[in-house]
């Protein structure tokens, strides 16, 4: 379980996250939505230790994130970014192999085997020797998802995984994510794709101005949102 207690985050004098109290359970699929600038990206970056917090506490299974070494943390949680974040100078295969070898000290042969298995699951094994700039946006994002999953984390965090894609690629990547979350991994997904959110989420969190203004079971969020505008203010 991931727990955030009274978390706050400032950039300079700007309070970007205020009094955030949330828990994310194992195998739970949570969608975060809310207007641009409301703190969604900052929130998920604090969860995997990419942004230090200014107040409160974040823990994994009761252990404070500050006490978890980065290599151990990356076994708990993987992340997928809007702009893919692939290593441009490495092949698709090495994008999955290098983190396993460097971060988790897996030997190369085992890492290659796991990488190909994970790429196959996302329909990308045939592209293993290509470089990222030889792939479409949708293909890049499927590689990024494969990379996030190859170390078998308990949770995966997605920050607007389809918002940099051409519209015809969006469905592809959403189906890949849907398949992954059905396999029982915990997921926290920042997205404006509300039909997708309705289909896959157990819970929806709505943020505004650095605060959680609603955290509801998915069926309640979509059937009786606290404010209709909240749902509609998500673009698209
Ligand atoms: P969202 O993902 O919901 O659009 P962000 O978490 O990216 O929101 O940003 C929340 C607020 O924090 C915004 O006002 C943004 O300008 C500010 N912010 C985000 N990252 C930084 C940063 N690295 N330095 C300064 N301000 C930042
Ligand atoms: Mg963002």
PDB file of C-alpha atoms and ligand atoms in Angstrom:
ATOM      1  CA  UNK A   1       0.000   0.000   0.000  1.00  0.00           C
ATOM      2  CA  UNK A   2       1.172   3.524  -0.806  1.00  0.00           C
ATOM      3  CA  UNK A   3       0.148   6.104   1.749  1.00  0.00           C
ATOM      4  CA  UNK A   4       0.380   9.908   1.540  1.00  0.00           C
ATOM      5  CA  UNK A   5      -0.203  11.732   4.803  1.00  0.00           C
ATOM      6  CA  UNK A   6      -0.673  15.474   4.855  1.00  0.00           C
ATOM      7  CA  UNK A   7       1.737  15.885   1.953  1.00  0.00           C
ATOM      8  CA  UNK A   8       2.680  19.377   0.853  1.00  0.00           C
ATOM      9  CA  UNK A   9       4.944  20.604  -1.904  1.00  0.00           C
ATOM     10  CA  UNK A  10       6.077  24.095  -2.833  1.00  0.00           C
ATOM     11  CA  UNK A  11       7.959  25.479  -5.778  1.00  0.00           C
ATOM     12  CA  UNK A  12       9.384  28.713  -4.367  1.00  0.00           C
ATOM     13  CA  UNK A  13       6.425  30.415  -2.714  1.00  0.00           C
ATOM     14  CA  UNK A  14       3.926  28.532  -4.838  1.00  0.00           C
ATOM     15  CA  UNK A  15       1.980  25.871  -2.888  1.00  0.00           C
ATOM     16  CA  UNK A  16       1.595  23.185  -5.532  1.00  0.00           C
ATOM     17  CA  UNK A  17       0.301  20.421  -3.238  1.00  0.00           C
ATOM     18  CA  UNK A  18      -1.581  21.142  -0.020  1.00  0.00           C
ATOM     19  CA  UNK A  19      -2.605  18.624   2.674  1.00  0.00           C
ATOM     20  CA  UNK A  20      -2.785  15.584   0.426  1.00  0.00           C
ATOM     21  CA  UNK A  21      -4.082  12.471   2.201  1.00  0.00           C
ATOM     22  CA  UNK A  22      -4.433   9.448  -0.052  1.00  0.00           C
ATOM     23  CA  UNK A  23      -3.859   5.721  -0.063  1.00  0.00           C
ATOM     24  CA  UNK A  24      -3.313   3.527  -3.080  1.00  0.00           C
ATOM     25  CA  UNK A  25      -3.955  -0.160  -2.509  1.00  0.00           C
ATOM     26  CA  UNK A  26      -2.290  -3.079  -4.219  1.00  0.00           C
ATOM     27  CA  UNK A  27      -4.040  -3.988  -7.466  1.00  0.00           C
ATOM     28  CA  UNK A  28      -6.194  -0.853  -7.337  1.00  0.00           C
ATOM     29  CA  UNK A  29      -6.622   1.234 -10.507  1.00  0.00           C
ATOM     30  CA  UNK A  30      -6.912   4.925  -9.727  1.00  0.00           C
ATOM     31  CA  UNK A  31      -7.434   7.701 -12.251  1.00  0.00           C
ATOM     32  CA  UNK A  32      -6.403  11.266 -11.419  1.00  0.00           C
ATOM     33  CA  UNK A  33      -7.962  14.111 -13.363  1.00  0.00           C
ATOM     34  CA  UNK A  34      -8.283  17.846 -12.973  1.00  0.00           C
ATOM     35  CA  UNK A  35      -7.385  21.052 -14.761  1.00  0.00           C
ATOM     36  CA  UNK A  36      -3.934  21.859 -16.083  1.00  0.00           C
ATOM     37  CA  UNK A  37      -1.649  23.169 -13.342  1.00  0.00           C
ATOM     38  CA  UNK A  38      -3.638  21.490 -10.532  1.00  0.00           C
ATOM     39  CA  UNK A  39      -0.622  19.446  -9.392  1.00  0.00           C
ATOM     40  CA  UNK A  40      -1.303  16.018 -10.964  1.00  0.00           C
ATOM     41  CA  UNK A  41       2.193  15.523 -12.392  1.00  0.00           C
ATOM     42  CA  UNK A  42       3.841  16.828  -9.248  1.00  0.00           C
ATOM     43  CA  UNK A  43       1.747  14.446  -7.156  1.00  0.00           C
ATOM     44  CA  UNK A  44       2.750  11.357  -9.060  1.00  0.00           C
ATOM     45  CA  UNK A  45       6.386  12.444  -9.158  1.00  0.00           C
ATOM     46  CA  UNK A  46       6.383  12.702  -5.361  1.00  0.00           C
ATOM     47  CA  UNK A  47       4.998   9.143  -5.166  1.00  0.00           C
ATOM     48  CA  UNK A  48       8.007   7.673  -6.924  1.00  0.00           C
ATOM     49  CA  UNK A  49      10.537   9.950  -5.286  1.00  0.00           C
ATOM     50  CA  UNK A  50      11.268  12.159  -8.308  1.00  0.00           C
ATOM     51  CA  UNK A  51      10.119  15.264  -6.407  1.00  0.00           C
ATOM     52  CA  UNK A  52      10.999  15.704  -2.748  1.00  0.00           C
ATOM     53  CA  UNK A  53       8.137  16.920  -0.546  1.00  0.00           C
ATOM     54  CA  UNK A  54       8.160  19.852   1.867  1.00  0.00           C
ATOM     55  CA  UNK A  55       5.816  18.445   4.494  1.00  0.00           C
ATOM     56  CA  UNK A  56       3.979  15.279   5.480  1.00  0.00           C
ATOM     57  CA  UNK A  57       5.025  11.723   4.669  1.00  0.00           C
ATOM     58  CA  UNK A  58       4.862   9.137   1.916  1.00  0.00           C
ATOM     59  CA  UNK A  59       5.239   5.440   2.720  1.00  0.00           C
ATOM     60  CA  UNK A  60       5.279   2.113   0.904  1.00  0.00           C
ATOM     61  CA  UNK A  61       3.887  -0.763   2.977  1.00  0.00           C
ATOM     62  CA  UNK A  62       4.550   1.278   6.110  1.00  0.00           C
ATOM     63  CA  UNK A  63       8.128   2.217   5.204  1.00  0.00           C
ATOM     64  CA  UNK A  64       8.885   5.906   4.727  1.00  0.00           C
ATOM     65  CA  UNK A  65      10.000   6.700   1.175  1.00  0.00           C
ATOM     66  CA  UNK A  66      13.051   8.545   2.549  1.00  0.00           C
ATOM     67  CA  UNK A  67      14.305   5.257   3.963  1.00  0.00           C
ATOM     68  CA  UNK A  68      13.896   3.311   0.728  1.00  0.00           C
ATOM     69  CA  UNK A  69      16.975   3.214  -1.544  1.00  0.00           C
ATOM     70  CA  UNK A  70      16.240   4.292  -5.141  1.00  0.00           C
ATOM     71  CA  UNK A  71      16.968   0.811  -6.510  1.00  0.00           C
ATOM     72  CA  UNK A  72      14.485  -0.760  -4.083  1.00  0.00           C
ATOM     73  CA  UNK A  73      11.898   1.905  -4.824  1.00  0.00           C
ATOM     74  CA  UNK A  74      12.124   1.158  -8.529  1.00  0.00           C
ATOM     75  CA  UNK A  75      11.157  -2.447  -7.738  1.00  0.00           C
ATOM     76  CA  UNK A  76       7.945  -1.151  -6.152  1.00  0.00           C
ATOM     77  CA  UNK A  77       7.006   1.394  -8.765  1.00  0.00           C
ATOM     78  CA  UNK A  78       7.470   2.059 -12.487  1.00  0.00           C
ATOM     79  CA  UNK A  79       6.592   5.233 -14.346  1.00  0.00           C
ATOM     80  CA  UNK A  80       5.368   6.138 -17.820  1.00  0.00           C
ATOM     81  CA  UNK A  81       5.689   9.753 -18.963  1.00  0.00           C
ATOM     82  CA  UNK A  82       3.704  11.787 -21.474  1.00  0.00           C
ATOM     83  CA  UNK A  83       6.806  12.273 -23.643  1.00  0.00           C
ATOM     84  CA  UNK A  84       7.953   8.614 -23.453  1.00  0.00           C
ATOM     85  CA  UNK A  85      11.343   9.307 -21.813  1.00  0.00           C
ATOM     86  CA  UNK A  86      13.139   6.623 -23.845  1.00  0.00           C
ATOM     87  CA  UNK A  87      16.923   6.621 -24.217  1.00  0.00           C
ATOM     88  CA  UNK A  88      17.268   7.976 -27.772  1.00  0.00           C
ATOM     89  CA  UNK A  89      20.739   6.488 -28.297  1.00  0.00           C
ATOM     90  CA  UNK A  90      19.730   2.965 -27.294  1.00  0.00           C
ATOM     91  CA  UNK A  91      17.770   0.335 -29.182  1.00  0.00           C
ATOM     92  CA  UNK A  92      14.312  -0.693 -28.027  1.00  0.00           C
ATOM     93  CA  UNK A  93      15.840  -3.840 -26.531  1.00  0.00           C
ATOM     94  CA  UNK A  94      18.522  -1.924 -24.652  1.00  0.00           C
ATOM     95  CA  UNK A  95      15.945   0.525 -23.349  1.00  0.00           C
ATOM     96  CA  UNK A  96      14.573  -2.444 -21.405  1.00  0.00           C
ATOM     97  CA  UNK A  97      17.846  -4.276 -20.746  1.00  0.00           C
ATOM     98  CA  UNK A  98      20.011  -1.433 -19.430  1.00  0.00           C
ATOM     99  CA  UNK A  99      17.782  -0.469 -16.468  1.00  0.00           C
ATOM    100  CA  UNK A 100      17.607  -4.110 -15.398  1.00  0.00           C
ATOM    101  CA  UNK A 101      21.391  -4.558 -15.607  1.00  0.00           C
ATOM    102  CA  UNK A 102      22.365  -1.203 -14.098  1.00  0.00           C
ATOM    103  CA  UNK A 103      19.660  -0.754 -11.488  1.00  0.00           C
ATOM    104  CA  UNK A 104      18.831  -4.305 -10.540  1.00  0.00           C
ATOM    105  CA  UNK A 105      22.100  -6.103 -11.313  1.00  0.00           C
ATOM    106  CA  UNK A 106      20.351  -8.708 -13.473  1.00  0.00           C
ATOM    107  CA  UNK A 107      22.789 -10.472 -15.830  1.00  0.00           C
ATOM    108  CA  UNK A 108      22.455  -9.471 -19.474  1.00  0.00           C
ATOM    109  CA  UNK A 109      21.149 -12.811 -20.781  1.00  0.00           C
ATOM    110  CA  UNK A 110      18.331 -12.863 -18.214  1.00  0.00           C
ATOM    111  CA  UNK A 111      17.589  -9.194 -18.847  1.00  0.00           C
ATOM    112  CA  UNK A 112      17.332  -9.811 -22.607  1.00  0.00           C
ATOM    113  CA  UNK A 113      14.976 -12.728 -22.044  1.00  0.00           C
ATOM    114  CA  UNK A 114      12.709 -10.664 -19.773  1.00  0.00           C
ATOM    115  CA  UNK A 115      12.845  -7.707 -22.149  1.00  0.00           C
ATOM    116  CA  UNK A 116      11.722  -9.778 -25.130  1.00  0.00           C
ATOM    117  CA  UNK A 117       8.954 -11.372 -23.102  1.00  0.00           C
ATOM    118  CA  UNK A 118       7.667  -7.939 -22.030  1.00  0.00           C
ATOM    119  CA  UNK A 119       8.014  -6.447 -25.523  1.00  0.00           C
ATOM    120  CA  UNK A 120       6.055  -9.401 -26.942  1.00  0.00           C
ATOM    121  CA  UNK A 121       3.250  -8.798 -24.458  1.00  0.00           C
ATOM    122  CA  UNK A 122       2.941  -5.276 -25.876  1.00  0.00           C
ATOM    123  CA  UNK A 123       3.321  -6.318 -29.514  1.00  0.00           C
ATOM    124  CA  UNK A 124       6.724  -4.645 -29.856  1.00  0.00           C
ATOM    125  CA  UNK A 125       9.210  -7.557 -30.019  1.00  0.00           C
ATOM    126  CA  UNK A 126       9.567  -7.259 -33.801  1.00  0.00           C
ATOM    127  CA  UNK A 127      10.916  -3.727 -33.297  1.00  0.00           C
ATOM    128  CA  UNK A 128      13.554  -4.659 -30.718  1.00  0.00           C
ATOM    129  CA  UNK A 129      16.567  -3.586 -32.792  1.00  0.00           C
ATOM    130  CA  UNK A 130      15.157  -0.202 -33.822  1.00  0.00           C
ATOM    131  CA  UNK A 131      15.988   3.125 -32.209  1.00  0.00           C
ATOM    132  CA  UNK A 132      13.190   5.245 -30.688  1.00  0.00           C
ATOM    133  CA  UNK A 133      13.183   7.771 -33.546  1.00  0.00           C
ATOM    134  CA  UNK A 134      12.320   4.939 -35.967  1.00  0.00           C
ATOM    135  CA  UNK A 135       9.038   4.323 -34.122  1.00  0.00           C
ATOM    136  CA  UNK A 136       5.642   6.041 -34.163  1.00  0.00           C
ATOM    137  CA  UNK A 137       4.466   7.815 -31.007  1.00  0.00           C
ATOM    138  CA  UNK A 138       2.164   4.940 -30.123  1.00  0.00           C
ATOM    139  CA  UNK A 139       4.969   2.419 -30.559  1.00  0.00           C
ATOM    140  CA  UNK A 140       7.323   4.529 -28.432  1.00  0.00           C
ATOM    141  CA  UNK A 141       4.772   4.645 -25.678  1.00  0.00           C
ATOM    142  CA  UNK A 142       4.282   0.872 -25.806  1.00  0.00           C
ATOM    143  CA  UNK A 143       8.058   0.484 -25.403  1.00  0.00           C
ATOM    144  CA  UNK A 144       7.993   2.919 -22.477  1.00  0.00           C
ATOM    145  CA  UNK A 145       5.204   0.873 -20.875  1.00  0.00           C
ATOM    146  CA  UNK A 146       7.169  -2.338 -21.445  1.00  0.00           C
ATOM    147  CA  UNK A 147      10.180  -0.714 -19.803  1.00  0.00           C
ATOM    148  CA  UNK A 148       8.154   0.357 -16.788  1.00  0.00           C
ATOM    149  CA  UNK A 149       6.845  -3.211 -16.375  1.00  0.00           C
ATOM    150  CA  UNK A 150       9.951  -5.258 -17.091  1.00  0.00           C
ATOM    151  CA  UNK A 151      11.136  -5.188 -13.480  1.00  0.00           C
ATOM    152  CA  UNK A 152       7.676  -6.367 -12.338  1.00  0.00           C
ATOM    153  CA  UNK A 153       6.813  -3.431 -10.077  1.00  0.00           C
ATOM    154  CA  UNK A 154       3.792  -3.599  -7.763  1.00  0.00           C
ATOM    155  CA  UNK A 155       2.567  -0.240  -9.053  1.00  0.00           C
ATOM    156  CA  UNK A 156       2.885   1.702 -12.257  1.00  0.00           C
ATOM    157  CA  UNK A 157       2.285   5.435 -12.538  1.00  0.00           C
ATOM    158  CA  UNK A 158       1.158   6.955 -15.827  1.00  0.00           C
ATOM    159  CA  UNK A 159       1.313  10.708 -16.461  1.00  0.00           C
ATOM    160  CA  UNK A 160      -0.998  11.540 -19.377  1.00  0.00           C
ATOM    161  CA  UNK A 161       0.291   8.574 -21.366  1.00  0.00           C
ATOM    162  CA  UNK A 162      -1.701   9.420 -24.497  1.00  0.00           C
ATOM    163  CA  UNK A 163      -1.720  13.207 -24.583  1.00  0.00           C
ATOM    164  CA  UNK A 164       1.372  13.513 -26.814  1.00  0.00           C
ATOM    165  CA  UNK A 165       0.024  10.996 -29.349  1.00  0.00           C
ATOM    166  CA  UNK A 166      -1.674  11.503 -32.681  1.00  0.00           C
ATOM    167  CA  UNK A 167      -5.368  10.701 -32.230  1.00  0.00           C
ATOM    168  CA  UNK A 168      -5.171   7.476 -34.250  1.00  0.00           C
ATOM    169  CA  UNK A 169      -2.562   6.068 -31.840  1.00  0.00           C
ATOM    170  CA  UNK A 170      -4.486   6.770 -28.645  1.00  0.00           C
ATOM    171  CA  UNK A 171      -6.745   3.710 -28.766  1.00  0.00           C
ATOM    172  CA  UNK A 172      -3.789   1.399 -29.181  1.00  0.00           C
ATOM    173  CA  UNK A 173      -1.981   2.661 -26.115  1.00  0.00           C
ATOM    174  CA  UNK A 174      -5.157   2.746 -24.029  1.00  0.00           C
ATOM    175  CA  UNK A 175      -5.856  -0.912 -24.906  1.00  0.00           C
ATOM    176  CA  UNK A 176      -2.300  -1.796 -23.867  1.00  0.00           C
ATOM    177  CA  UNK A 177      -2.808  -0.077 -20.514  1.00  0.00           C
ATOM    178  CA  UNK A 178      -6.188  -1.738 -20.091  1.00  0.00           C
ATOM    179  CA  UNK A 179      -4.630  -5.160 -20.609  1.00  0.00           C
ATOM    180  CA  UNK A 180      -1.914  -4.426 -18.063  1.00  0.00           C
ATOM    181  CA  UNK A 181      -4.221  -3.226 -15.342  1.00  0.00           C
ATOM    182  CA  UNK A 182      -6.459  -6.255 -15.832  1.00  0.00           C
ATOM    183  CA  UNK A 183      -3.450  -8.397 -14.931  1.00  0.00           C
ATOM    184  CA  UNK A 184      -3.670  -7.084 -11.360  1.00  0.00           C
ATOM    185  CA  UNK A 185      -0.954  -4.470 -11.075  1.00  0.00           C
ATOM    186  CA  UNK A 186      -1.673  -1.309  -9.067  1.00  0.00           C
ATOM    187  CA  UNK A 187      -1.996   1.709 -11.347  1.00  0.00           C
ATOM    188  CA  UNK A 188      -2.245   5.448 -10.850  1.00  0.00           C
ATOM    189  CA  UNK A 189      -3.151   7.078 -14.153  1.00  0.00           C
ATOM    190  CA  UNK A 190      -3.341  10.792 -14.870  1.00  0.00           C
ATOM    191  CA  UNK A 191      -5.588  11.062 -17.911  1.00  0.00           C
ATOM    192  CA  UNK A 192      -8.262  13.189 -19.542  1.00  0.00           C
ATOM    193  CA  UNK A 193      -9.668  10.151 -21.389  1.00  0.00           C
ATOM    194  CA  UNK A 194     -12.846   9.917 -19.362  1.00  0.00           C
ATOM    195  CA  UNK A 195     -14.487   7.041 -21.260  1.00  0.00           C
ATOM    196  CA  UNK A 196     -11.335   5.016 -20.651  1.00  0.00           C
ATOM    197  CA  UNK A 197     -11.272   6.119 -16.995  1.00  0.00           C
ATOM    198  CA  UNK A 198     -14.863   4.989 -16.550  1.00  0.00           C
ATOM    199  CA  UNK A 199     -14.092   1.589 -18.043  1.00  0.00           C
ATOM    200  CA  UNK A 200     -10.964   0.732 -16.088  1.00  0.00           C
ATOM    201  CA  UNK A 201     -10.828   2.671 -12.827  1.00  0.00           C
ATOM    202  CA  UNK A 202     -11.778   1.520  -9.351  1.00  0.00           C
ATOM    203  CA  UNK A 203     -11.498   5.057  -8.053  1.00  0.00           C
ATOM    204  CA  UNK A 204     -11.251   8.578  -9.453  1.00  0.00           C
ATOM    205  CA  UNK A 205      -9.444  11.470  -7.807  1.00  0.00           C
ATOM    206  CA  UNK A 206     -10.220  14.991  -8.920  1.00  0.00           C
ATOM    207  CA  UNK A 207      -7.620  17.656  -8.159  1.00  0.00           C
ATOM    208  CA  UNK A 208      -7.882  21.413  -8.266  1.00  0.00           C
ATOM    209  CA  UNK A 209      -5.298  24.024  -7.230  1.00  0.00           C
ATOM    210  CA  UNK A 210      -3.088  21.506  -5.444  1.00  0.00           C
ATOM    211  CA  UNK A 211      -5.835  19.850  -3.433  1.00  0.00           C
ATOM    212  CA  UNK A 212      -7.817  16.648  -3.735  1.00  0.00           C
ATOM    213  CA  UNK A 213     -11.383  17.876  -4.126  1.00  0.00           C
ATOM    214  CA  UNK A 214     -12.948  14.480  -4.764  1.00  0.00           C
ATOM    215  CA  UNK A 215     -11.821  10.885  -4.291  1.00  0.00           C
ATOM    216  CA  UNK A 216     -14.693   8.564  -5.085  1.00  0.00           C
ATOM    217  CA  UNK A 217     -15.382   5.037  -6.165  1.00  0.00           C
ATOM    218  CA  UNK A 218     -15.527   5.092  -9.930  1.00  0.00           C
ATOM    219  CA  UNK A 219     -19.250   4.312 -10.157  1.00  0.00           C
ATOM    220  CA  UNK A 220     -20.063   7.126  -7.729  1.00  0.00           C
ATOM    221  CA  UNK A 221     -17.821   9.582  -9.558  1.00  0.00           C
ATOM    222  CA  UNK A 222     -19.482   8.907 -12.873  1.00  0.00           C
ATOM    223  CA  UNK A 223     -23.040   8.492 -11.616  1.00  0.00           C
ATOM    224  CA  UNK A 224     -23.174  11.197  -8.984  1.00  0.00           C
ATOM    225  CA  UNK A 225     -20.164  13.494  -9.243  1.00  0.00           C
ATOM    226  CA  UNK A 226     -20.015  16.135  -6.547  1.00  0.00           C
ATOM    227  CA  UNK A 227     -20.128  18.665  -9.329  1.00  0.00           C
ATOM    228  CA  UNK A 228     -21.052  17.975 -12.925  1.00  0.00           C
ATOM    229  CA  UNK A 229     -18.589  20.636 -14.068  1.00  0.00           C
ATOM    230  CA  UNK A 230     -15.794  18.667 -12.458  1.00  0.00           C
ATOM    231  CA  UNK A 231     -16.218  15.826 -14.879  1.00  0.00           C
ATOM    232  CA  UNK A 232     -16.799  18.142 -17.796  1.00  0.00           C
ATOM    233  CA  UNK A 233     -13.821  20.381 -17.060  1.00  0.00           C
ATOM    234  CA  UNK A 234     -11.514  17.552 -18.073  1.00  0.00           C
ATOM    235  CA  UNK A 235     -10.622  18.395 -21.671  1.00  0.00           C
ATOM    236  CA  UNK A 236     -11.922  15.957 -24.322  1.00  0.00           C
TER     237      UNK A 236
HETATM  238  P1  LIG B   1      -0.596  19.358 -13.805  1.00  0.00           P
HETATM  239  O1  LIG B   1       0.188  18.121 -14.067  1.00  0.00           O
HETATM  240  O2  LIG B   1      -1.878  19.118 -13.065  1.00  0.00           O
HETATM  241  O3  LIG B   1      -0.837  20.165 -15.053  1.00  0.00           O
HETATM  242  P2  LIG B   1       1.812  20.244 -12.459  1.00  0.00           P
HETATM  243  O4  LIG B   1       2.021  19.304 -11.329  1.00  0.00           O
HETATM  244  O5  LIG B   1       2.643  20.049 -13.664  1.00  0.00           O
HETATM  245  O6  LIG B   1       0.258  20.283 -12.820  1.00  0.00           O
HETATM  246  O7  LIG B   1       2.062  21.706 -11.966  1.00  0.00           O
HETATM  247  C1  LIG B   1       1.445  22.253 -10.804  1.00  0.00           C
HETATM  248  C2  LIG B   1       1.992  23.654 -10.551  1.00  0.00           C
HETATM  249  O8  LIG B   1       3.375  23.563 -10.222  1.00  0.00           O
HETATM  250  C3  LIG B   1       1.900  24.579 -11.744  1.00  0.00           C
HETATM  251  O9  LIG B   1       1.618  25.862 -11.265  1.00  0.00           O
HETATM  252  C4  LIG B   1       3.289  24.531 -12.338  1.00  0.00           C
HETATM  253  O10 LIG B   1       3.592  25.711 -12.999  1.00  0.00           O
HETATM  254  C5  LIG B   1       4.152  24.351 -11.105  1.00  0.00           C
HETATM  255  N1  LIG B   1       5.392  23.585 -11.371  1.00  0.00           N
HETATM  256  C6  LIG B   1       5.466  22.316 -11.812  1.00  0.00           C
HETATM  257  N2  LIG B   1       6.745  21.898 -11.915  1.00  0.00           N
HETATM  258  C7  LIG B   1       7.500  22.952 -11.523  1.00  0.00           C
HETATM  259  C8  LIG B   1       8.909  23.169 -11.393  1.00  0.00           C
HETATM  260  N3  LIG B   1       9.789  22.203 -11.674  1.00  0.00           N
HETATM  261  N4  LIG B   1       9.328  24.384 -10.958  1.00  0.00           N
HETATM  262  C9  LIG B   1       8.448  25.353 -10.639  1.00  0.00           C
HETATM  263  N5  LIG B   1       7.108  25.226 -10.727  1.00  0.00           N
HETATM  264  C10 LIG B   1       6.638  24.043 -11.164  1.00  0.00           C
HETATM  265 MG1  LIG B   2       0.818  17.261 -15.838  1.00  0.00          MG
END
